[in-house]
Every structure is written in C-alpha cells, then in structure tokens.
Short mmCIF file of C-alpha atoms in Angstrom, two decimals:
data_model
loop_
_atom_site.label_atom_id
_atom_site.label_comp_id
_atom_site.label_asym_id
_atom_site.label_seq_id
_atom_site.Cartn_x
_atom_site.Cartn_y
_atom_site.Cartn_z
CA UNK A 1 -100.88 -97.53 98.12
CA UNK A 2 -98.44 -98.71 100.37
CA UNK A 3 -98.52 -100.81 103.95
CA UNK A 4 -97.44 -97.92 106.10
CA UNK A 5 -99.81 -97.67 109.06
CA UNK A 6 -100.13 -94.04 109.74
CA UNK A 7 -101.69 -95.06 113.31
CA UNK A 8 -99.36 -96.89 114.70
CA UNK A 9 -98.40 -94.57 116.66
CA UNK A 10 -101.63 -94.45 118.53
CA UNK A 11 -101.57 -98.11 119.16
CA UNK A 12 -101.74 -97.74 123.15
CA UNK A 13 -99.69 -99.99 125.29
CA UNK A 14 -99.25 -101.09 128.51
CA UNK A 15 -97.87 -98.03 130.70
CA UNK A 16 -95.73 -99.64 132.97
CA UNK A 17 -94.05 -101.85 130.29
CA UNK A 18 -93.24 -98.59 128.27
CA UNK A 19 -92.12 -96.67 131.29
CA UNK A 20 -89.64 -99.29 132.03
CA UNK A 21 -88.23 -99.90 128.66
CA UNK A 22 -88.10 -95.93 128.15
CA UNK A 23 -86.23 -95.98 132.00
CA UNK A 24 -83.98 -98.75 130.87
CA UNK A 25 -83.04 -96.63 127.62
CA UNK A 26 -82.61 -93.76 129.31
CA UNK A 27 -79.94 -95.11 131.65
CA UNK A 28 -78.36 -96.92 128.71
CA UNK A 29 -77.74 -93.63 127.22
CA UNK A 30 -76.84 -92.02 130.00
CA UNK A 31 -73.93 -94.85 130.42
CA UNK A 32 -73.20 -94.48 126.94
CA UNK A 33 -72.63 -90.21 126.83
CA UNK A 34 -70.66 -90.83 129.99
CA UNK A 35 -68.15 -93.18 128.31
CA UNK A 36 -67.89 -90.43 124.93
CA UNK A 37 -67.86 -87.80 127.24
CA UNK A 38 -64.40 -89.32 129.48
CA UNK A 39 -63.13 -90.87 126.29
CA UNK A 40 -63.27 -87.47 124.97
CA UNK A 41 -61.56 -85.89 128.66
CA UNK A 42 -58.87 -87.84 127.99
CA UNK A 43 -58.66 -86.83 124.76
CA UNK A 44 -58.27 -83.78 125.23
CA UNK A 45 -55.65 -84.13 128.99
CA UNK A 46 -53.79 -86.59 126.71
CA UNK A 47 -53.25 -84.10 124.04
CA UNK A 48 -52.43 -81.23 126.25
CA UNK A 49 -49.92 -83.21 128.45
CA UNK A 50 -47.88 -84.62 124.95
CA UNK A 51 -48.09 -80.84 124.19
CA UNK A 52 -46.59 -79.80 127.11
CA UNK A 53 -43.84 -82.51 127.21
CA UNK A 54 -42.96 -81.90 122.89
CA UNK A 55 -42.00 -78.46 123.79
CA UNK A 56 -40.75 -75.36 125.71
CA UNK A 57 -40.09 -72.07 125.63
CA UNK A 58 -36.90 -70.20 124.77
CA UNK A 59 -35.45 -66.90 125.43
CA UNK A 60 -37.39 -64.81 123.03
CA UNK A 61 -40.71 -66.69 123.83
CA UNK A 62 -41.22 -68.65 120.96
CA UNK A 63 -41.89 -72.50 120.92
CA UNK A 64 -39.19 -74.76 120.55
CA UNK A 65 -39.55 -78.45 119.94
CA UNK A 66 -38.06 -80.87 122.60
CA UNK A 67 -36.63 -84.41 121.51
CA UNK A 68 -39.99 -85.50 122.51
CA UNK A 69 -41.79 -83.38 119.75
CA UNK A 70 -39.25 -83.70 117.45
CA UNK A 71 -39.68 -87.30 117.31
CA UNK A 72 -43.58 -87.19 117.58
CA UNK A 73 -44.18 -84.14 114.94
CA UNK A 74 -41.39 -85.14 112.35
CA UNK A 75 -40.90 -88.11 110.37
CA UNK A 76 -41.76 -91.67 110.86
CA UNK A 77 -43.47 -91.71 114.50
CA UNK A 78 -46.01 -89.54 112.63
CA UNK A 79 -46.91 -92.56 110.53
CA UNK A 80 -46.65 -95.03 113.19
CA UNK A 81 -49.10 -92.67 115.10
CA UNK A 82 -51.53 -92.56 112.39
CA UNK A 83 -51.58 -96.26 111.11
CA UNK A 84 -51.19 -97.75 115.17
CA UNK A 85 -54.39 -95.60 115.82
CA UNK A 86 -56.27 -97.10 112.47
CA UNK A 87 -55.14 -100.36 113.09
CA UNK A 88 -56.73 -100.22 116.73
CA UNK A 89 -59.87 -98.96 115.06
CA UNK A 90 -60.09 -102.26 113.13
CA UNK A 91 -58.77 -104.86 116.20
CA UNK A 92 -61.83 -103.19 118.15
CA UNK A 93 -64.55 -103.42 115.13
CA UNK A 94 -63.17 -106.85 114.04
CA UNK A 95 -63.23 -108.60 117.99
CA UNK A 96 -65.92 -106.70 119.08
CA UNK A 97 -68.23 -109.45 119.24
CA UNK A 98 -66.01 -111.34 121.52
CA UNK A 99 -64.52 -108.86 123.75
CA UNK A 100 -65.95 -108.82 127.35
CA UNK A 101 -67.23 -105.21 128.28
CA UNK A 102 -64.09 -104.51 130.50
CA UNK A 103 -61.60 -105.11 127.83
CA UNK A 104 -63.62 -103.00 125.23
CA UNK A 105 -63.61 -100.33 127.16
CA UNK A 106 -60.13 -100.57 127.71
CA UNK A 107 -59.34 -100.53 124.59
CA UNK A 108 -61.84 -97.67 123.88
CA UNK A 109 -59.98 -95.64 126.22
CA UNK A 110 -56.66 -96.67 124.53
CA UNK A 111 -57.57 -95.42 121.32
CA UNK A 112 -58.56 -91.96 122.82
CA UNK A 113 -55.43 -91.45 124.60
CA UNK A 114 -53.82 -92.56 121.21
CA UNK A 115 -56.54 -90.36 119.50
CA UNK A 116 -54.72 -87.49 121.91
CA UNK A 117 -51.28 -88.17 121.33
CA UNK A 118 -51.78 -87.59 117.27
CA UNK A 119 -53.62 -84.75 117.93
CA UNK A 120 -51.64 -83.00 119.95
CA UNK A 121 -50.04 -81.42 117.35
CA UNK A 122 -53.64 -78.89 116.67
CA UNK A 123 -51.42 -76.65 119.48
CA UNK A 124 -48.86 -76.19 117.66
CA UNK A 125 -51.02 -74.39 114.94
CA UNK A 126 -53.35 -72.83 117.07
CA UNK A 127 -53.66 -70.51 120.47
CA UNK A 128 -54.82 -72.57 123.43
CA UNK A 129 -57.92 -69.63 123.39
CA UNK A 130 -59.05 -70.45 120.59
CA UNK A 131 -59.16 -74.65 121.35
CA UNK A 132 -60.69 -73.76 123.93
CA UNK A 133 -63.52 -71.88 122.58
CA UNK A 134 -63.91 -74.38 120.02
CA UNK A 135 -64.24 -76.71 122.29
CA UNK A 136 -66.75 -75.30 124.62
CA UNK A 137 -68.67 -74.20 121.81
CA UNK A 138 -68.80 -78.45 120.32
CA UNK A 139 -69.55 -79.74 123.54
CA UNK A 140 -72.68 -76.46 123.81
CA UNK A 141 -74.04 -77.66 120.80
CA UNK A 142 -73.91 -81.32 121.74
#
C-alpha cells in the first residue's frame, strides 16, 4: 500500500562509518546541552543577583523595593524588558545565517542574562525554597 520499507532498519552498514558519525553526534550534543545548560546558569545567577540588588530588608523583615526594583518591577522598564528581550529573539533568528559562531553565542548568552533580568521578578512572588525545588526537580527530569 504504501513505499515505507519496514526493513530499513536492518539495512547493515559499515561499522566504523556509523561509529564515527554516532561519535561525532554524540559530541555535538554534548556541546550543545553544555551551552543550554550555562545559558540556563546564568539565567538563573542573573536573576538572583537583579533580585538581590531590587531589594532589601526593613525593620520588620518584610521586602522593600530599592530604586533599582522600583524602576525594573514598575512601569515602563517592564516593557522595555519584555520587547528588548523579543526583539533580540528576532535579530538572532533573522542573522543567524550570517553570524560567525562566536558572536552567536554571544548573543545567546545576552539574551539569557536578559532572559534573567525579566525574570527576576518570580522572587518576589515566591520563597527562594520553593525555586529551588522547582528547579532541581526541571533539571531531574531533563
């Protein structure tokens, strides 16, 4: 009925080509979880650190915004966050053909350290136990 070859997969193949394209993926990958995995680092350091500078703590213990965090968490900057990390989204996907490796992954890691700055305001909300868990708990089942 149709042209799928159900033995294909049992077309055998020259070992040692196979074992060094499956080597060469392997490493590829490798390179590849290791760039998420520091994009996502400094993320994360990125977000804490803006945390830490946006605020402090009074008297009673509470959180209190700093000039920093009011400017960051309030009004415009909010917008200029959001739009300044979607517009680098779209310089990397539109030049990405003509970008040299070094300067893609430069601007890779710009848009996580961005991607940190906008998010730093998750603390606010939540308990730095229970980012924590949720992190370690994403990165288990990754």
């Amino acid at each position: 009925m149709s042209d799928f070859d159900r033995n294909y997969a049992t077309v055998t193949r020259v070992g040692a080509d196979r074992a060094a394209i499956d080597a060469g993926l392997r490493a590829h990958m490798i390179r590849i979880y290791n760039y998420m995995a520091a994009a996502v680092a400094l993320t994360g350091v990125v977000s804490w650190l803006t945390f830490d500078a946006a605020t402090t703590t009074n008297a009673a213990g509470k959180l209190v915004l700093t000039s920093l965090g009011q400017t960051l968490y309030s009004g415009p900057a909010t917008i200029v966050l959001f739009l300044g990390t979607l517009g680098l989204v779209f310089a990397i996907s539109w030049m990405i053909n003509r970008l040299s490796v070094g300067t893609a992954l430069l601007m890779f890691m710009a848009y996580s350290a961005l991607l940190g700055v906008m998010l730093s305001s998750v603390f606010l909300v939540y308990t730095g136990t229970s980012i924590t868990r949720v992190f370690f708990i994403s990165a288990a089942s990754f």
